[in-house]
Amino acid sequence: MPLTGFAAFQGGTSFRPNLTGDPLTPSGQRTIDNYLNRDTVLVPTDQTQPFCSAGRNVARSNAFFQLDFGLHKNFALPMREDMLIEFRAEAFNLFNKTNFPAADGNRSNAGFERITSAFPARQIQFALKLYF
């Protein structure tokens, strides 16, 4: 019974913003939509100076991990030697890990620092194929 698999592991993208103060909103004022203090984050305007005041890797987006798995088996049909049926089972995101994309990093957008979506959940599919 042949098995197939594919694993994807990727660390989050690192960002180096220009910071003018504490990037977190004061603890008593934090909400799901107001966790980072956008007034302390400056967007770099000079493209020739890509390295900003924050240290390397101080801000990272979410890491990505996904394992896809499949197996298939062929069965001969007793009535005809030249025919067979193939059964396939495939699972995408086998462990059903929620993977989030990077938050909106554009400070001028209303959705700055918000994560508004997720990659697909586990998907399982089965198939039968007749060879003749």
N, CA, C and O atoms as CSV, one atom per row, in Angstrom:
chain,resi,resn,atom,element,x,y,z
A,1,MET,N,N,0.845,-1.156,0.000
A,1,MET,CA,C,0.000,0.000,0.000
A,1,MET,C,C,0.901,1.234,0.000
A,1,MET,O,O,1.479,1.561,1.036
A,2,PRO,N,N,1.036,1.918,-1.119
A,2,PRO,CA,C,1.895,3.104,-1.200
A,2,PRO,C,C,1.358,4.264,-0.356
A,2,PRO,O,O,0.154,4.513,-0.298
A,3,LEU,N,N,2.281,4.953,0.288
A,3,LEU,CA,C,1.963,6.128,1.090
A,3,LEU,C,C,2.638,7.337,0.470
A,3,LEU,O,O,3.734,7.231,-0.081
A,4,THR,N,N,1.991,8.472,0.559
A,4,THR,CA,C,2.588,9.720,0.102
A,4,THR,C,C,2.449,10.740,1.218
A,4,THR,O,O,1.537,10.653,2.040
A,5,GLY,N,N,3.338,11.686,1.243
A,5,GLY,CA,C,3.257,12.720,2.264
A,5,GLY,C,C,4.001,13.963,1.839
A,5,GLY,O,O,4.931,13.910,1.035
A,6,PHE,N,N,3.579,15.072,2.388
A,6,PHE,CA,C,4.232,16.346,2.132
A,6,PHE,C,C,4.124,17.179,3.399
A,6,PHE,O,O,3.031,17.364,3.934
A,7,ALA,N,N,5.237,17.672,3.871
A,7,ALA,CA,C,5.241,18.508,5.073
A,7,ALA,C,C,5.773,19.887,4.712
A,7,ALA,O,O,6.777,20.013,4.011
A,8,ALA,N,N,5.097,20.908,5.194
A,8,ALA,CA,C,5.523,22.290,4.977
A,8,ALA,C,C,5.738,22.946,6.335
A,8,ALA,O,O,4.816,23.029,7.146
A,9,PHE,N,N,6.956,23.410,6.577
A,9,PHE,CA,C,7.307,24.110,7.812
A,9,PHE,C,C,7.944,25.431,7.399
A,9,PHE,O,O,8.916,25.445,6.644
A,10,GLN,N,N,7.407,26.526,7.886
A,10,GLN,CA,C,7.951,27.823,7.512
A,10,GLN,C,C,7.858,28.766,8.699
A,10,GLN,O,O,6.794,28.923,9.297
A,11,GLY,N,N,8.962,29.382,9.030
A,11,GLY,CA,C,8.954,30.369,10.107
A,11,GLY,C,C,8.256,31.632,9.653
A,11,GLY,O,O,8.116,31.876,8.455
A,12,GLY,N,N,7.823,32.426,10.596
A,12,GLY,CA,C,7.134,33.666,10.259
A,12,GLY,C,C,8.080,34.704,9.685
A,12,GLY,O,O,9.275,34.702,9.980
A,13,THR,N,N,7.544,35.577,8.877
A,13,THR,CA,C,8.309,36.667,8.287
A,13,THR,C,C,8.703,37.652,9.383
A,13,THR,O,O,7.897,37.977,10.254
A,14,SER,N,N,9.935,38.118,9.333
A,14,SER,CA,C,10.361,39.089,10.344
A,14,SER,C,C,10.153,40.509,9.819
A,14,SER,O,O,10.273,40.771,8.623
A,15,PHE,N,N,9.844,41.401,10.729
A,15,PHE,CA,C,9.633,42.809,10.404
A,15,PHE,C,C,10.567,43.640,11.265
A,15,PHE,O,O,10.869,43.278,12.403
A,16,ARG,N,N,11.027,44.768,10.708
A,16,ARG,CA,C,11.879,45.693,11.463
A,16,ARG,C,C,11.296,47.091,11.345
A,16,ARG,O,O,11.740,47.876,10.508
A,17,PRO,N,N,10.318,47.412,12.164
A,17,PRO,CA,C,9.716,48.749,12.070
A,17,PRO,C,C,10.577,49.807,12.758
A,17,PRO,O,O,11.485,49.492,13.527
A,18,ASN,N,N,10.272,51.048,12.465
A,18,ASN,CA,C,10.836,52.166,13.220
A,18,ASN,C,C,9.933,52.379,14.420
A,18,ASN,O,O,8.744,52.650,14.255
A,19,LEU,N,N,10.470,52.265,15.612
A,19,LEU,CA,C,9.681,52.442,16.827
A,19,LEU,C,C,10.070,53.744,17.510
A,19,LEU,O,O,11.251,54.067,17.634
A,20,THR,N,N,9.055,54.490,17.952
A,20,THR,CA,C,9.304,55.741,18.671
A,20,THR,C,C,8.897,55.636,20.132
A,20,THR,O,O,8.948,56.627,20.860
A,21,GLY,N,N,8.492,54.448,20.570
A,21,GLY,CA,C,8.069,54.235,21.953
A,21,GLY,C,C,7.658,52.787,22.135
A,21,GLY,O,O,7.998,51.934,21.315
A,22,ASP,N,N,6.932,52.506,23.201
A,22,ASP,CA,C,6.451,51.152,23.477
A,22,ASP,C,C,5.397,50.777,22.437
A,22,ASP,O,O,4.384,51.467,22.322
A,23,PRO,N,N,5.611,49.695,21.675
A,23,PRO,CA,C,4.665,49.344,20.618
A,23,PRO,C,C,3.352,48.746,21.135
A,23,PRO,O,O,2.404,48.598,20.365
A,24,LEU,N,N,3.283,48.403,22.415
A,24,LEU,CA,C,2.050,47.831,22.962
A,24,LEU,C,C,1.162,48.926,23.545
A,24,LEU,O,O,1.646,49.869,24.172
A,25,THR,N,N,-0.132,48.786,23.329
A,25,THR,CA,C,-1.102,49.674,23.958
A,25,THR,C,C,-1.036,49.440,25.470
A,25,THR,O,O,-0.822,48.302,25.889
A,26,PRO,N,N,-1.208,50.459,26.295
A,26,PRO,CA,C,-1.188,50.240,27.749
A,26,PRO,C,C,-2.143,49.117,28.151
A,26,PRO,O,O,-3.226,48.983,27.581
A,27,SER,N,N,-1.742,48.319,29.125
A,27,SER,CA,C,-2.450,47.075,29.445
A,27,SER,C,C,-3.930,47.263,29.745
A,27,SER,O,O,-4.720,46.382,29.404
A,28,GLY,N,N,-4.338,48.334,30.348
A,28,GLY,CA,C,-5.748,48.544,30.659
A,28,GLY,C,C,-6.592,48.916,29.454
A,28,GLY,O,O,-7.820,48.901,29.534
A,29,GLN,N,N,-5.951,49.254,28.330
A,29,GLN,CA,C,-6.680,49.703,27.143
A,29,GLN,C,C,-6.622,48.701,25.996
A,29,GLN,O,O,-7.160,48.972,24.923
A,30,ARG,N,N,-5.989,47.561,26.193
A,30,ARG,CA,C,-5.830,46.583,25.115
A,30,ARG,C,C,-7.137,45.864,24.817
A,30,ARG,O,O,-7.848,45.424,25.720
A,31,THR,N,N,-7.432,45.757,23.532
A,31,THR,CA,C,-8.574,44.974,23.056
A,31,THR,C,C,-8.105,44.155,21.870
A,31,THR,O,O,-6.953,44.265,21.449
A,32,ILE,N,N,-8.991,43.337,21.331
A,32,ILE,CA,C,-8.620,42.518,20.174
A,32,ILE,C,C,-8.286,43.391,18.963
A,32,ILE,O,O,-7.482,43.001,18.116
A,33,ASP,N,N,-8.907,44.576,18.883
A,33,ASP,CA,C,-8.665,45.476,17.755
A,33,ASP,C,C,-7.658,46.571,18.072
A,33,ASP,O,O,-7.344,47.386,17.205
A,34,ASN,N,N,-7.148,46.605,19.295
A,34,ASN,CA,C,-6.252,47.679,19.690
A,34,ASN,C,C,-5.160,47.135,20.605
A,34,ASN,O,O,-5.039,47.554,21.757
A,35,TYR,N,N,-4.376,46.208,20.090
A,35,TYR,CA,C,-3.317,45.598,20.893
A,35,TYR,C,C,-2.005,46.350,20.718
A,35,TYR,O,O,-1.266,46.565,21.679
A,36,LEU,N,N,-1.726,46.747,19.480
A,36,LEU,CA,C,-0.505,47.503,19.196
A,36,LEU,C,C,-0.825,48.989,19.130
A,36,LEU,O,O,-1.892,49.384,18.660
A,37,ASN,N,N,0.096,49.797,19.599
A,37,ASN,CA,C,-0.064,51.245,19.566
A,37,ASN,C,C,0.484,51.752,18.237
A,37,ASN,O,O,1.694,51.897,18.068
A,38,ARG,N,N,-0.411,52.017,17.307
A,38,ARG,CA,C,0.028,52.403,15.961
A,38,ARG,C,C,0.763,53.738,15.939
A,38,ARG,O,O,1.489,54.017,14.985
A,39,ASP,N,N,0.594,54.565,16.961
A,39,ASP,CA,C,1.285,55.854,16.994
A,39,ASP,C,C,2.784,55.713,17.231
A,39,ASP,O,O,3.533,56.659,16.987
A,40,THR,N,N,3.233,54.563,17.698
A,40,THR,CA,C,4.667,54.367,17.953
A,40,THR,C,C,5.363,53.622,16.822
A,40,THR,O,O,6.565,53.367,16.899
A,41,VAL,N,N,4.622,53.270,15.771
A,41,VAL,CA,C,5.185,52.524,14.644
A,41,VAL,C,C,5.210,53.439,13.427
A,41,VAL,O,O,4.172,53.950,13.006
A,42,LEU,N,N,6.385,53.643,12.870
A,42,LEU,CA,C,6.528,54.473,11.680
A,42,LEU,C,C,6.865,53.597,10.486
A,42,LEU,O,O,7.663,52.665,10.580
A,43,VAL,N,N,6.243,53.915,9.366
A,43,VAL,CA,C,6.506,53.182,8.132
A,43,VAL,C,C,7.766,53.758,7.496
A,43,VAL,O,O,7.859,54.973,7.319
A,44,PRO,N,N,8.747,52.905,7.146
A,44,PRO,CA,C,9.949,53.420,6.486
A,44,PRO,C,C,9.582,54.031,5.134
A,44,PRO,O,O,8.894,53.399,4.332
A,45,THR,N,N,10.033,55.240,4.884
A,45,THR,CA,C,9.723,55.902,3.616
A,45,THR,C,C,10.898,55.880,2.648
A,45,THR,O,O,10.696,55.982,1.438
A,46,ASP,N,N,12.103,55.750,3.146
A,46,ASP,CA,C,13.287,55.722,2.294
A,46,ASP,C,C,13.619,54.266,1.957
A,46,ASP,O,O,14.095,53.521,2.814
A,47,GLN,N,N,13.368,53.864,0.714
A,47,GLN,CA,C,13.589,52.479,0.301
A,47,GLN,C,C,15.065,52.097,0.275
A,47,GLN,O,O,15.391,50.911,0.218
A,48,THR,N,N,15.967,53.086,0.315
A,48,THR,CA,C,17.395,52.764,0.333
A,48,THR,C,C,17.869,52.435,1.748
A,48,THR,O,O,18.996,51.973,1.926
A,49,GLN,N,N,17.031,52.666,2.750
A,49,GLN,CA,C,17.360,52.373,4.145
A,49,GLN,C,C,16.357,51.360,4.705
A,49,GLN,O,O,15.479,51.734,5.484
A,50,PRO,N,N,16.474,50.067,4.316
A,50,PRO,CA,C,15.473,49.084,4.734
A,50,PRO,C,C,15.563,48.666,6.199
A,50,PRO,O,O,14.627,48.060,6.720
A,51,PHE,N,N,16.676,48.981,6.875
A,51,PHE,CA,C,16.838,48.552,8.262
A,51,PHE,C,C,16.398,49.675,9.191
A,51,PHE,O,O,16.925,50.785,9.133
A,52,CYS,N,N,15.451,49.382,10.026
A,52,CYS,CA,C,14.853,50.402,10.887
A,52,CYS,C,C,15.416,50.321,12.296
A,52,CYS,O,O,16.377,49.594,12.549
A,53,SER,N,N,14.815,51.074,13.215
A,53,SER,CA,C,15.358,51.197,14.569
A,53,SER,C,C,15.137,49.967,15.443
A,53,SER,O,O,15.894,49.748,16.388
A,54,ALA,N,N,14.135,49.171,15.155
A,54,ALA,CA,C,13.881,47.975,15.970
A,54,ALA,C,C,14.947,46.925,15.674
A,54,ALA,O,O,15.483,46.861,14.567
A,55,GLY,N,N,15.242,46.117,16.664
A,55,GLY,CA,C,16.231,45.060,16.486
A,55,GLY,C,C,15.748,43.977,15.537
A,55,GLY,O,O,14.560,43.884,15.227
A,56,ARG,N,N,16.674,43.175,15.087
A,56,ARG,CA,C,16.358,42.096,14.154
A,56,ARG,C,C,15.439,41.071,14.821
A,56,ARG,O,O,15.674,40.666,15.960
A,57,ASN,N,N,14.401,40.659,14.111
A,57,ASN,CA,C,13.454,39.618,14.536
A,57,ASN,C,C,12.658,39.955,15.795
A,57,ASN,O,O,12.208,39.042,16.487
A,58,VAL,N,N,12.474,41.223,16.109
A,58,VAL,CA,C,11.661,41.558,17.286
A,58,VAL,C,C,10.172,41.412,16.992
A,58,VAL,O,O,9.372,41.230,17.909
A,59,ALA,N,N,9.806,41.489,15.742
A,59,ALA,CA,C,8.402,41.318,15.353
A,59,ALA,C,C,8.354,40.283,14.237
A,59,ALA,O,O,8.988,40.445,13.194
A,60,ARG,N,N,7.596,39.222,14.471
A,60,ARG,CA,C,7.496,38.157,13.477
A,60,ARG,C,C,6.034,37.817,13.255
A,60,ARG,O,O,5.211,37.893,14.167
A,61,SER,N,N,5.733,37.440,12.021
A,61,SER,CA,C,4.388,36.937,11.748
A,61,SER,C,C,4.312,35.477,12.192
A,61,SER,O,O,5.300,34.916,12.666
A,62,ASN,N,N,3.167,34.879,12.040
A,62,ASN,CA,C,2.948,33.511,12.506
A,62,ASN,C,C,3.700,32.492,11.657
A,62,ASN,O,O,3.844,32.661,10.446
A,63,ALA,N,N,4.171,31.443,12.299
A,63,ALA,CA,C,4.813,30.338,11.585
A,63,ALA,C,C,3.736,29.487,10.910
A,63,ALA,O,O,2.563,29.544,11.279
A,64,PHE,N,N,4.149,28.702,9.920
A,64,PHE,CA,C,3.220,27.861,9.162
A,64,PHE,C,C,3.685,26.415,9.274
A,64,PHE,O,O,4.862,26.118,9.070
A,65,PHE,N,N,2.764,25.523,9.598
A,65,PHE,CA,C,3.061,24.094,9.672
A,65,PHE,C,C,1.873,23.337,9.111
A,65,PHE,O,O,0.740,23.535,9.550
A,66,GLN,N,N,2.127,22.473,8.144
A,66,GLN,CA,C,1.051,21.660,7.583
A,66,GLN,C,C,1.621,20.334,7.109
A,66,GLN,O,O,2.697,20.286,6.513
A,67,LEU,N,N,0.885,19.252,7.380
A,67,LEU,CA,C,1.266,17.924,6.933
A,67,LEU,C,C,0.130,17.358,6.097
A,67,LEU,O,O,-1.004,17.250,6.563
A,68,ASP,N,N,0.447,16.996,4.848
A,68,ASP,CA,C,-0.512,16.354,3.948
A,68,ASP,C,C,-0.121,14.891,3.828
A,68,ASP,O,O,1.064,14.557,3.834
A,69,PHE,N,N,-1.111,14.023,3.719
A,69,PHE,CA,C,-0.859,12.587,3.748
A,69,PHE,C,C,-1.826,11.898,2.797
A,69,PHE,O,O,-2.981,12.304,2.670
A,70,GLY,N,N,-1.351,10.859,2.134
A,70,GLY,CA,C,-2.222,10.089,1.251
A,70,GLY,C,C,-1.778,8.644,1.174
A,70,GLY,O,O,-0.613,8.318,1.401
A,71,LEU,N,N,-2.724,7.792,0.850
A,71,LEU,CA,C,-2.395,6.389,0.602
A,71,LEU,C,C,-3.324,5.882,-0.492
A,71,LEU,O,O,-4.428,6.394,-0.677
A,72,HIS,N,N,-2.856,4.861,-1.218
A,72,HIS,CA,C,-3.701,4.267,-2.254
A,72,HIS,C,C,-3.381,2.791,-2.381
A,72,HIS,O,O,-2.273,2.344,-2.086
A,73,LYS,N,N,-4.382,2.046,-2.829
A,73,LYS,CA,C,-4.224,0.604,-2.986
A,73,LYS,C,C,-5.032,0.176,-4.198
A,73,LYS,O,O,-6.147,0.648,-4.419
A,74,ASN,N,N,-4.449,-0.729,-4.981
A,74,ASN,CA,C,-5.130,-1.286,-6.151
A,74,ASN,C,C,-5.700,-2.657,-5.815
A,74,ASN,O,O,-5.056,-3.465,-5.146
A,75,PHE,N,N,-6.905,-2.905,-6.284
A,75,PHE,CA,C,-7.584,-4.187,-6.093
A,75,PHE,C,C,-7.935,-4.752,-7.460
A,75,PHE,O,O,-8.556,-4.072,-8.278
A,76,ALA,N,N,-7.536,-6.001,-7.710
A,76,ALA,CA,C,-7.893,-6.668,-8.971
A,76,ALA,C,C,-9.350,-7.118,-8.891
A,76,ALA,O,O,-9.824,-7.542,-7.837
A,77,LEU,N,N,-10.045,-7.020,-10.013
A,77,LEU,CA,C,-11.428,-7.492,-10.066
A,77,LEU,C,C,-11.429,-8.969,-10.442
A,77,LEU,O,O,-10.768,-9.352,-11.407
A,78,PRO,N,N,-12.155,-9.808,-9.704
A,78,PRO,CA,C,-12.121,-11.249,-9.971
A,78,PRO,C,C,-12.773,-11.627,-11.300
A,78,PRO,O,O,-12.456,-12.673,-11.867
A,79,MET,N,N,-13.677,-10.787,-11.801
A,79,MET,CA,C,-14.381,-11.166,-13.032
A,79,MET,C,C,-13.549,-10.922,-14.289
A,79,MET,O,O,-13.744,-11.597,-15.300
A,80,ARG,N,N,-12.613,-9.953,-14.236
A,80,ARG,CA,C,-11.770,-9.673,-15.408
A,80,ARG,C,C,-10.358,-9.365,-14.945
A,80,ARG,O,O,-10.143,-8.539,-14.058
A,81,GLU,N,N,-9.411,-10.035,-15.553
A,81,GLU,CA,C,-8.017,-9.857,-15.148
A,81,GLU,C,C,-7.448,-8.511,-15.579
A,81,GLU,O,O,-6.513,-8.007,-14.957
A,82,ASP,N,N,-7.998,-7.927,-16.632
A,82,ASP,CA,C,-7.439,-6.677,-17.144
A,82,ASP,C,C,-8.074,-5.433,-16.498
A,82,ASP,O,O,-7.787,-4.315,-16.927
A,83,MET,N,N,-8.915,-5.599,-15.494
A,83,MET,CA,C,-9.552,-4.469,-14.810
A,83,MET,C,C,-9.118,-4.432,-13.341
A,83,MET,O,O,-8.923,-5.468,-12.706
A,84,LEU,N,N,-8.977,-3.238,-12.834
A,84,LEU,CA,C,-8.695,-3.094,-11.409
A,84,LEU,C,C,-9.306,-1.798,-10.895
A,84,LEU,O,O,-9.598,-0.875,-11.655
A,85,ILE,N,N,-9.486,-1.764,-9.599
A,85,ILE,CA,C,-10.024,-0.575,-8.936
A,85,ILE,C,C,-8.939,-0.031,-8.012
A,85,ILE,O,O,-8.297,-0.780,-7.276
A,86,GLU,N,N,-8.750,1.259,-8.064
A,86,GLU,CA,C,-7.804,1.930,-7.179
A,86,GLU,C,C,-8.591,2.715,-6.133
A,86,GLU,O,O,-9.481,3.493,-6.475
A,87,PHE,N,N,-8.265,2.512,-4.872
A,87,PHE,CA,C,-8.857,3.274,-3.776
A,87,PHE,C,C,-7.811,4.263,-3.277
A,87,PHE,O,O,-6.659,3.894,-3.051
A,88,ARG,N,N,-8.212,5.515,-3.107
A,88,ARG,CA,C,-7.307,6.564,-2.621
A,88,ARG,C,C,-7.935,7.270,-1.425
A,88,ARG,O,O,-9.139,7.522,-1.400
A,89,ALA,N,N,-7.119,7.580,-0.453
A,89,ALA,CA,C,-7.524,8.417,0.681
A,89,ALA,C,C,-6.440,9.476,0.861
A,89,ALA,O,O,-5.253,9.158,0.937
A,90,GLU,N,N,-6.861,10.730,0.928
A,90,GLU,CA,C,-5.912,11.834,1.063
A,90,GLU,C,C,-6.403,12.788,2.142
A,90,GLU,O,O,-7.600,13.056,2.252
A,91,ALA,N,N,-5.478,13.289,2.928
A,91,ALA,CA,C,-5.799,14.261,3.976
A,91,ALA,C,C,-4.853,15.448,3.831
A,91,ALA,O,O,-3.636,15.283,3.748
A,92,PHE,N,N,-5.422,16.625,3.805
A,92,PHE,CA,C,-4.655,17.867,3.736
A,92,PHE,C,C,-4.793,18.566,5.085
A,92,PHE,O,O,-5.897,18.671,5.620
A,93,ASN,N,N,-3.681,19.044,5.634
A,93,ASN,CA,C,-3.624,19.598,6.988
A,93,ASN,C,C,-4.067,18.516,7.975
A,93,ASN,O,O,-5.005,18.705,8.750
A,94,LEU,N,N,-3.376,17.392,7.927
A,94,LEU,CA,C,-3.743,16.187,8.672
A,94,LEU,C,C,-3.994,16.438,10.160
A,94,LEU,O,O,-4.953,15.899,10.713
A,95,PHE,N,N,-3.165,17.235,10.815
A,95,PHE,CA,C,-3.318,17.472,12.251
A,95,PHE,C,C,-4.275,18.623,12.564
A,95,PHE,O,O,-4.460,18.983,13.727
A,96,ASN,N,N,-4.875,19.193,11.534
A,96,ASN,CA,C,-5.878,20.255,11.672
A,96,ASN,C,C,-5.345,21.437,12.485
A,96,ASN,O,O,-6.045,21.982,13.338
A,97,LYS,N,N,-4.104,21.820,12.210
A,97,LYS,CA,C,-3.503,22.965,12.898
A,97,LYS,C,C,-3.991,24.248,12.237
A,97,LYS,O,O,-3.960,24.374,11.013
A,98,THR,N,N,-4.434,25.184,13.038
A,98,THR,CA,C,-4.866,26.471,12.503
A,98,THR,C,C,-3.631,27.297,12.174
A,98,THR,O,O,-2.825,27.601,13.054
A,99,ASN,N,N,-3.488,27.657,10.909
A,99,ASN,CA,C,-2.385,28.493,10.445
A,99,ASN,C,C,-2.953,29.850,10.048
A,99,ASN,O,O,-3.882,29.930,9.244
A,100,PHE,N,N,-2.394,30.906,10.610
A,100,PHE,CA,C,-2.852,32.254,10.303
A,100,PHE,C,C,-1.845,32.943,9.391
A,100,PHE,O,O,-0.640,32.754,9.558
A,101,PRO,N,N,-2.312,33.736,8.431
A,101,PRO,CA,C,-1.375,34.533,7.630
A,101,PRO,C,C,-0.865,35.715,8.456
A,101,PRO,O,O,-1.303,35.934,9.586
A,102,ALA,N,N,0.048,36.458,7.885
A,102,ALA,CA,C,0.596,37.624,8.587
A,102,ALA,C,C,-0.485,38.690,8.746
A,102,ALA,O,O,-1.375,38.821,7.906
A,103,ALA,N,N,-0.393,39.438,9.823
A,103,ALA,CA,C,-1.313,40.556,10.046
A,103,ALA,C,C,-1.013,41.655,9.037
A,103,ALA,O,O,0.077,41.714,8.468
A,104,ASP,N,N,-1.981,42.512,8.826
A,104,ASP,CA,C,-1.808,43.642,7.914
A,104,ASP,C,C,-0.725,44.551,8.482
A,104,ASP,O,O,-0.882,45.105,9.570
A,105,GLY,N,N,0.368,44.702,7.751
A,105,GLY,CA,C,1.492,45.494,8.233
A,105,GLY,C,C,1.495,46.924,7.746
A,105,GLY,O,O,2.428,47.669,8.045
A,106,ASN,N,N,0.467,47.334,6.994
A,106,ASN,CA,C,0.412,48.700,6.489
A,106,ASN,C,C,-0.253,49.592,7.528
A,106,ASN,O,O,-1.459,49.491,7.754
A,107,ARG,N,N,0.512,50.449,8.151
A,107,ARG,CA,C,0.017,51.282,9.246
A,107,ARG,C,C,-1.110,52.199,8.815
A,107,ARG,O,O,-1.937,52.571,9.648
A,108,SER,N,N,-1.178,52.579,7.552
A,108,SER,CA,C,-2.218,53.501,7.094
A,108,SER,C,C,-3.553,52.807,6.829
A,108,SER,O,O,-4.556,53.489,6.617
A,109,ASN,N,N,-3.599,51.473,6.836
A,109,ASN,CA,C,-4.861,50.749,6.651
A,109,ASN,C,C,-5.631,50.668,7.959
A,109,ASN,O,O,-5.044,50.640,9.041
A,110,ALA,N,N,-6.959,50.631,7.845
A,110,ALA,CA,C,-7.806,50.483,9.039
A,110,ALA,C,C,-7.579,49.126,9.697
A,110,ALA,O,O,-7.772,48.990,10.905
A,111,GLY,N,N,-7.176,48.129,8.929
A,111,GLY,CA,C,-6.957,46.785,9.460
A,111,GLY,C,C,-5.545,46.536,9.939
A,111,GLY,O,O,-5.144,45.384,10.098
A,112,PHE,N,N,-4.776,47.597,10.174
A,112,PHE,CA,C,-3.391,47.452,10.634
A,112,PHE,C,C,-3.336,46.556,11.859
A,112,PHE,O,O,-4.118,46.721,12.795
A,113,GLU,N,N,-2.405,45.604,11.848
A,113,GLU,CA,C,-2.122,44.646,12.919
A,113,GLU,C,C,-3.250,43.671,13.179
A,113,GLU,O,O,-3.244,43.003,14.213
A,114,ARG,N,N,-4.223,43.560,12.281
A,114,ARG,CA,C,-5.322,42.600,12.446
A,114,ARG,C,C,-5.097,41.378,11.575
A,114,ARG,O,O,-4.664,41.488,10.428
A,115,ILE,N,N,-5.394,40.218,12.128
A,115,ILE,CA,C,-5.409,38.978,11.355
A,115,ILE,C,C,-6.870,38.679,11.078
A,115,ILE,O,O,-7.651,38.473,12.007
A,116,THR,N,N,-7.243,38.654,9.810
A,116,THR,CA,C,-8.663,38.544,9.463
A,116,THR,C,C,-9.023,37.241,8.759
A,116,THR,O,O,-10.158,37.079,8.311
A,117,SER,N,N,-8.080,36.314,8.655
A,117,SER,CA,C,-8.388,35.063,7.963
A,117,SER,C,C,-7.486,33.955,8.498
A,117,SER,O,O,-6.613,34.184,9.335
A,118,ALA,N,N,-7.721,32.762,7.995
A,118,ALA,CA,C,-6.902,31.604,8.359
A,118,ALA,C,C,-6.794,30.703,7.136
A,118,ALA,O,O,-7.641,30.751,6.244
A,119,PHE,N,N,-5.754,29.887,7.099
A,119,PHE,CA,C,-5.630,28.906,6.029
A,119,PHE,C,C,-6.668,27.807,6.256
A,119,PHE,O,O,-7.168,27.663,7.372
A,120,PRO,N,N,-7.002,27.031,5.226
A,120,PRO,CA,C,-8.073,26.027,5.355
A,120,PRO,C,C,-7.815,24.995,6.448
A,120,PRO,O,O,-6.675,24.652,6.760
A,121,ALA,N,N,-8.917,24.514,7.017
A,121,ALA,CA,C,-8.869,23.455,8.025
A,121,ALA,C,C,-8.607,22.120,7.336
A,121,ALA,O,O,-8.436,22.066,6.118
A,122,ARG,N,N,-8.576,21.053,8.112
A,122,ARG,CA,C,-8.337,19.714,7.571
A,122,ARG,C,C,-9.366,19.395,6.483
A,122,ARG,O,O,-10.555,19.682,6.616
A,123,GLN,N,N,-8.867,18.796,5.415
A,123,GLN,CA,C,-9.732,18.313,4.338
A,123,GLN,C,C,-9.356,16.868,4.065
A,123,GLN,O,O,-8.180,16.544,3.901
A,124,ILE,N,N,-10.355,16.003,4.016
A,124,ILE,CA,C,-10.134,14.586,3.735
A,124,ILE,C,C,-10.965,14.223,2.521
A,124,ILE,O,O,-12.134,14.596,2.422
A,125,GLN,N,N,-10.356,13.494,1.598
A,125,GLN,CA,C,-11.097,13.061,0.409
A,125,GLN,C,C,-10.776,11.610,0.097
A,125,GLN,O,O,-9.672,11.122,0.340
A,126,PHE,N,N,-11.775,10.942,-0.449
A,126,PHE,CA,C,-11.658,9.543,-0.850
A,126,PHE,C,C,-12.007,9.451,-2.325
A,126,PHE,O,O,-12.809,10.234,-2.834
A,127,ALA,N,N,-11.396,8.483,-3.009
A,127,ALA,CA,C,-11.680,8.309,-4.433
A,127,ALA,C,C,-11.586,6.836,-4.807
A,127,ALA,O,O,-10.803,6.076,-4.236
A,128,LEU,N,N,-12.398,6.459,-5.771
A,128,LEU,CA,C,-12.324,5.141,-6.410
A,128,LEU,C,C,-12.118,5.375,-7.890
A,128,LEU,O,O,-12.775,6.223,-8.494
A,129,LYS,N,N,-11.202,4.619,-8.470
A,129,LYS,CA,C,-10.904,4.786,-9.890
A,129,LYS,C,C,-10.906,3.406,-10.533
A,129,LYS,O,O,-10.271,2.477,-10.034
A,130,LEU,N,N,-11.612,3.286,-11.625
A,130,LEU,CA,C,-11.703,2.012,-12.344
A,130,LEU,C,C,-10.780,2.062,-13.555
A,130,LEU,O,O,-10.906,2.940,-14.408
A,131,TYR,N,N,-9.853,1.113,-13.622
A,131,TYR,CA,C,-8.958,0.977,-14.775
A,131,TYR,C,C,-9.454,-0.187,-15.615
A,131,TYR,O,O,-9.676,-1.282,-15.098
A,132,PHE,N,N,-9.631,0.048,-16.921
A,132,PHE,CA,C,-10.044,-1.043,-17.814
A,132,PHE,C,C,-9.329,-0.925,-19.137
A,132,PHE,O,O,-9.538,-1.749,-20.028
